[in-house]
Short mmCIF file of C-alpha atoms in Angstrom, two decimals:
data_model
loop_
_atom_site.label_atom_id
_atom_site.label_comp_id
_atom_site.label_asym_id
_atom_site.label_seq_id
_atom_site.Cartn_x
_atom_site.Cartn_y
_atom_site.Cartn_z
CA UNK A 1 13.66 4.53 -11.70
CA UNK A 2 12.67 2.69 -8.80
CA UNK A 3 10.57 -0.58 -9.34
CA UNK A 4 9.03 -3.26 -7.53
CA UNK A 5 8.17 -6.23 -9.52
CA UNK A 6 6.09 -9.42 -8.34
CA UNK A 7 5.39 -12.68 -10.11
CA UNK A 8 3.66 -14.82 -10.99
CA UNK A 9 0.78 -11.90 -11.72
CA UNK A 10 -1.66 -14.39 -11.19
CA UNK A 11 -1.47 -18.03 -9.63
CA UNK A 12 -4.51 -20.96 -9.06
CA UNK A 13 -3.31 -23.54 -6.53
CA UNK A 14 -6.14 -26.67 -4.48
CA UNK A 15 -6.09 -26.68 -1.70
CA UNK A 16 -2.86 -27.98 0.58
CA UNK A 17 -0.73 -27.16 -2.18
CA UNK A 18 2.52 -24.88 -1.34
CA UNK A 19 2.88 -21.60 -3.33
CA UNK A 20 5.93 -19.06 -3.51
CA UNK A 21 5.57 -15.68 -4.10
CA UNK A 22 8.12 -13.59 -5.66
CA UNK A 23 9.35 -10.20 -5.25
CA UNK A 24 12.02 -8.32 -6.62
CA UNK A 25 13.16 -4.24 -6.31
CA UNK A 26 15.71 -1.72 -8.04
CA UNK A 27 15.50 1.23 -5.77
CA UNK A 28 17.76 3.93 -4.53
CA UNK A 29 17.62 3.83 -0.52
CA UNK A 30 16.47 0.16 0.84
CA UNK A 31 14.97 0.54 4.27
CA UNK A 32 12.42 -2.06 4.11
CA UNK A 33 10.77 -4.48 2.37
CA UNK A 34 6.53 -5.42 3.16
CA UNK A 35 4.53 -7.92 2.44
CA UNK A 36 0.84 -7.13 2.72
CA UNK A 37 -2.56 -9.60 1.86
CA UNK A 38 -5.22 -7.61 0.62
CA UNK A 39 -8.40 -9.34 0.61
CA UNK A 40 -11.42 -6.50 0.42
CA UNK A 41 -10.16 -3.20 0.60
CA UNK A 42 -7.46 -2.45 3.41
CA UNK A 43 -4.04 -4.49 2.76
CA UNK A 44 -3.02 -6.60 5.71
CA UNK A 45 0.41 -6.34 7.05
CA UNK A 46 1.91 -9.53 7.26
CA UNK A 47 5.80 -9.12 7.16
CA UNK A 48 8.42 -6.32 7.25
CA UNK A 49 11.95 -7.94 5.99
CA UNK A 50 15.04 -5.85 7.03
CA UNK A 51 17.82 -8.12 7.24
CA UNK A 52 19.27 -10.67 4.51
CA UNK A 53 18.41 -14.43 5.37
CA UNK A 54 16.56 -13.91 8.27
CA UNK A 55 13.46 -15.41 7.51
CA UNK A 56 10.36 -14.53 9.13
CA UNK A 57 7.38 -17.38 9.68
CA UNK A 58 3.62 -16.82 11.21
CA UNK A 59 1.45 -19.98 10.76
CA UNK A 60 1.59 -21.55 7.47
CA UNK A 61 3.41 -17.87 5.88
CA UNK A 62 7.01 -17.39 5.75
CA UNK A 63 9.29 -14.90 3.84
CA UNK A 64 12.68 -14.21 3.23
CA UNK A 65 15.00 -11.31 1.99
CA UNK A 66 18.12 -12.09 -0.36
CA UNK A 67 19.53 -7.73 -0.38
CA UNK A 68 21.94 -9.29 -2.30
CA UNK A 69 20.31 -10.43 -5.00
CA UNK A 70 17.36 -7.56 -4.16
CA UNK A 71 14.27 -10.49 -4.16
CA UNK A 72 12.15 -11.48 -1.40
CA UNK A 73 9.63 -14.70 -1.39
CA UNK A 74 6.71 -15.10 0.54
CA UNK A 75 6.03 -18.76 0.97
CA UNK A 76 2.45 -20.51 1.92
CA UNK A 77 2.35 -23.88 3.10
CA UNK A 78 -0.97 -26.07 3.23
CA UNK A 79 -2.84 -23.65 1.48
CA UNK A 80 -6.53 -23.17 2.21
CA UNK A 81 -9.81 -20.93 0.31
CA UNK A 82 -8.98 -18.42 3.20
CA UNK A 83 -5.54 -17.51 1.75
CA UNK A 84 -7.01 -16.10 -1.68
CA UNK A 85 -6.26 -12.39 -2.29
CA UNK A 86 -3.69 -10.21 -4.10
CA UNK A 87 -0.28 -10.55 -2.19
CA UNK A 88 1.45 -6.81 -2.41
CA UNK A 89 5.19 -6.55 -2.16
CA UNK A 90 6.30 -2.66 -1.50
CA UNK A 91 9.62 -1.34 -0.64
CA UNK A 92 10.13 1.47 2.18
CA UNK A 93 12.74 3.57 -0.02
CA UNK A 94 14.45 5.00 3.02
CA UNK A 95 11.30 6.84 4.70
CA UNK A 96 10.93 9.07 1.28
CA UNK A 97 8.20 6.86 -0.10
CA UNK A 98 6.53 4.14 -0.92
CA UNK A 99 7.03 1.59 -4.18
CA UNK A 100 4.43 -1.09 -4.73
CA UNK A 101 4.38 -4.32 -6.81
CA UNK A 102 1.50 -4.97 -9.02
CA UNK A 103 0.15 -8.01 -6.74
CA UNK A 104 0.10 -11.58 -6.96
CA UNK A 105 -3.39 -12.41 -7.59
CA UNK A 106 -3.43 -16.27 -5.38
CA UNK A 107 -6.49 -18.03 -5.73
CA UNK A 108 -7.10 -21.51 -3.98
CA UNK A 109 -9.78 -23.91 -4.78
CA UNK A 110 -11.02 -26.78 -2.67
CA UNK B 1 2.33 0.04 -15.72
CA UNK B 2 -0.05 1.47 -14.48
CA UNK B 3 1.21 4.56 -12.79
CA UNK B 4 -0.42 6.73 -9.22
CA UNK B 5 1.25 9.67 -7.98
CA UNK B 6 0.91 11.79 -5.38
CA UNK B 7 1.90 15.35 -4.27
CA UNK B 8 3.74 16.25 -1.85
CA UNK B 9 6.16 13.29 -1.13
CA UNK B 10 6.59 15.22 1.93
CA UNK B 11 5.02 18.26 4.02
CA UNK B 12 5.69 19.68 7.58
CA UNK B 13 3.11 22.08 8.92
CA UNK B 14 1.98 23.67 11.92
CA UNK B 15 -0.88 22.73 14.01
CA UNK B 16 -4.02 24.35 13.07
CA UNK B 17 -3.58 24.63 9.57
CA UNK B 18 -4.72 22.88 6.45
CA UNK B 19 -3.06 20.53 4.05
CA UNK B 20 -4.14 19.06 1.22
CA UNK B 21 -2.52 15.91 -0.37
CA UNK B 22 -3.06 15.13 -4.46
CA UNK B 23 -3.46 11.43 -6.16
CA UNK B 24 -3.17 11.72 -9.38
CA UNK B 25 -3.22 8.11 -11.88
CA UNK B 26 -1.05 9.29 -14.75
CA UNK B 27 -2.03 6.72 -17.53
CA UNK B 28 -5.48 5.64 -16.46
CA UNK B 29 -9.02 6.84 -15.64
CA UNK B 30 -9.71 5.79 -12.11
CA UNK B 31 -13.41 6.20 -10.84
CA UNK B 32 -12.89 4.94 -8.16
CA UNK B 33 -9.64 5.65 -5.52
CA UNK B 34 -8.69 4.57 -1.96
CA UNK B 35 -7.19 6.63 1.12
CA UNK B 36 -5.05 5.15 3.20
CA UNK B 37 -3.17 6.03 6.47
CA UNK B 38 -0.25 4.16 8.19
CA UNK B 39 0.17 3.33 11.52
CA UNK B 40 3.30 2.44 13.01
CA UNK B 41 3.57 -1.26 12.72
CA UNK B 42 3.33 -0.77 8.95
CA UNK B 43 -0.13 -1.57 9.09
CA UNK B 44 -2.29 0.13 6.29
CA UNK B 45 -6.14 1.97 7.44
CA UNK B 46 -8.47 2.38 4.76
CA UNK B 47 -9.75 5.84 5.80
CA UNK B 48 -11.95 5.99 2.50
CA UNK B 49 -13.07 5.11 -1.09
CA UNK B 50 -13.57 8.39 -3.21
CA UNK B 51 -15.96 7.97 -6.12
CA UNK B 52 -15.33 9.99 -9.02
CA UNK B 53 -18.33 12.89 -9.09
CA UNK B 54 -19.81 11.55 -5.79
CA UNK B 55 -19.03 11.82 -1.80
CA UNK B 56 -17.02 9.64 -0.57
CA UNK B 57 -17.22 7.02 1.49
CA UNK B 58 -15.97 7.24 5.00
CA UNK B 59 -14.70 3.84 7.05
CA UNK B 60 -16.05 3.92 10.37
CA UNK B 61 -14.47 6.05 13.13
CA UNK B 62 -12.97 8.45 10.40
CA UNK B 63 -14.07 12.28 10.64
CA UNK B 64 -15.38 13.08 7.35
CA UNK B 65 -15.40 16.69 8.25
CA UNK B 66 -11.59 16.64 9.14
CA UNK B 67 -10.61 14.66 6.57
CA UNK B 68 -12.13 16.35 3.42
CA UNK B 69 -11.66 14.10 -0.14
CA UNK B 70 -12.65 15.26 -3.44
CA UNK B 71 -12.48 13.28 -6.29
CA UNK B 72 -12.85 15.83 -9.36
CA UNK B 73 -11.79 13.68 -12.36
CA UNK B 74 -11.35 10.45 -13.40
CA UNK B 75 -7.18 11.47 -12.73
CA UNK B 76 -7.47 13.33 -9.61
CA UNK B 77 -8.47 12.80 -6.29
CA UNK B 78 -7.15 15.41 -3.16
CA UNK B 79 -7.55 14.68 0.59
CA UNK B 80 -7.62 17.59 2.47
CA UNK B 81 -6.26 17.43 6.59
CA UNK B 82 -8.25 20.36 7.75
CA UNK B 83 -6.81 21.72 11.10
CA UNK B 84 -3.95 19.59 11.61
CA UNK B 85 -2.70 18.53 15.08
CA UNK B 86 -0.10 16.34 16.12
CA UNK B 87 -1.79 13.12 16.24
CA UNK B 88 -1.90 13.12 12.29
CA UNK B 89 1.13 13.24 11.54
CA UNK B 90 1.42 10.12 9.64
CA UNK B 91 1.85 8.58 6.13
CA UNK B 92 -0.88 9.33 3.88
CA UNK B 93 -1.29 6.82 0.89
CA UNK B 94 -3.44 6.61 -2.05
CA UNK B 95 -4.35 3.73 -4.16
CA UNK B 96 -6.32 4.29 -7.81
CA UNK B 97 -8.15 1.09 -8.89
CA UNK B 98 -8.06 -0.10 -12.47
CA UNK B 99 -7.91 -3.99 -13.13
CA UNK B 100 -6.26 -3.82 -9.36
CA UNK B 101 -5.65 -1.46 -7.10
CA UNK B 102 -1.88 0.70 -8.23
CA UNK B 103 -0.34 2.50 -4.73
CA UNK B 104 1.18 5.88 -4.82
CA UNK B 105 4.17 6.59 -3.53
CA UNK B 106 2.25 7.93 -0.30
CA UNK B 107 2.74 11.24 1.82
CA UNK B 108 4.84 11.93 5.25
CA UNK B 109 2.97 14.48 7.18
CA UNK B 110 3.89 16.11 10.27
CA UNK B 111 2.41 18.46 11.90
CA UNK B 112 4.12 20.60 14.56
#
């Protein structure tokens, strides 16, 4: 059965603290892997991982992609209020669908 | 977990006519569930939020008349792509909320 699963469920960080995100799959046909902020209602696309050890950075957010080991991280660096919201991992299973983690729910204080 | 489904995985049609997509959440009452459509760069649109026994709610710049949703149950909610074209072929996904929101699978449409 194909499964994405994320940890920790739930994380509280202050502010300028680093967090890691973590994200590991079982499924049949890899294509992709997404990570995706979702602060109201619509997710935000952040990353698409393809390739082992390539990692990808924007600002403060990187992530990385171990196909080996089938995990990916999502790292945040200097952490600030703006950055609280569920973090959703999901796996493209070869263009036949979708599988989503359960979220990281990150909130940051001041 | 929490567990969404949705029917078809996968549909091809031709322009013109109508398809309709289920979201089902198979171990929970949802009263409320999200539509979602993605576009290219993996980027997710909420198209709507479909209240259990109510109209939905449209996000701005989506045709409520072409894109029909009914949410019948607490388990069910369909959206209906009334005479397809081209330009929506695309991948349809639902989301049922709970404690959090649980994705389906989604839906690959095309329409020829």
């Amino acid at each position: 059965e194909d499964k994405v699963v994320q940890s920790p469920l739930s994380l509280v960080v202050h502010e300028g603290d680093t967090v890691t995100l973590n994200c590991s799959y079982e499924v049949t046909n890899f294509r992709s892997l997404l990570w995706y902020k979702q602060e109201k209602k619509a997710p935000t696309f952040l990353f698409m991982l393809t390739s082992s050890g390539i990692e990808k950075k924007s600002g403060r957010l990187s992530s990385i992609l171990d196909k080996k080991e089938l995990f990916s991280i999502l790292n945040i660096t200097a952490t600030q209020t703006g950055d609280s919201a569920v973090y959703l991992c999901a796996v493209d299973n070869y263009g036949q669908n979708f599988v989503f983690g359960p979220g990281t729910r990150l909130s940051v204080l001041p | 977990g929490a567990v969404v489904s949705q029917h078809p995985s996968r549909v091809i049609c031709k322009s013109g006519t109508s398809v309709k997509i289920e979201c089902r959440s198979l171990d929970f009452q949802a009263t409320t569930m999200f539509w979602y459509r993605q576009f290219p760069k993996k980027s997710l649109m909420l198209m709507a939020t479909s209240n259990e026994g109510s109209k939905a709610t449209y996000e701005q710049g989506v045709e409520k008349d072409k894109f029909l949703i009914n949410h019948a149950s607490l388990t069910l909610s369909t959206l209906t792509v009334t005479s397809a074209h081209p330009e929506d072929s695309s991948f349809y996904i639902c989301s049922a909320a709970w404690d959090t929101q649980y994705f389906g699978p989604g839906t690959r449409l095309t329409v020829l």
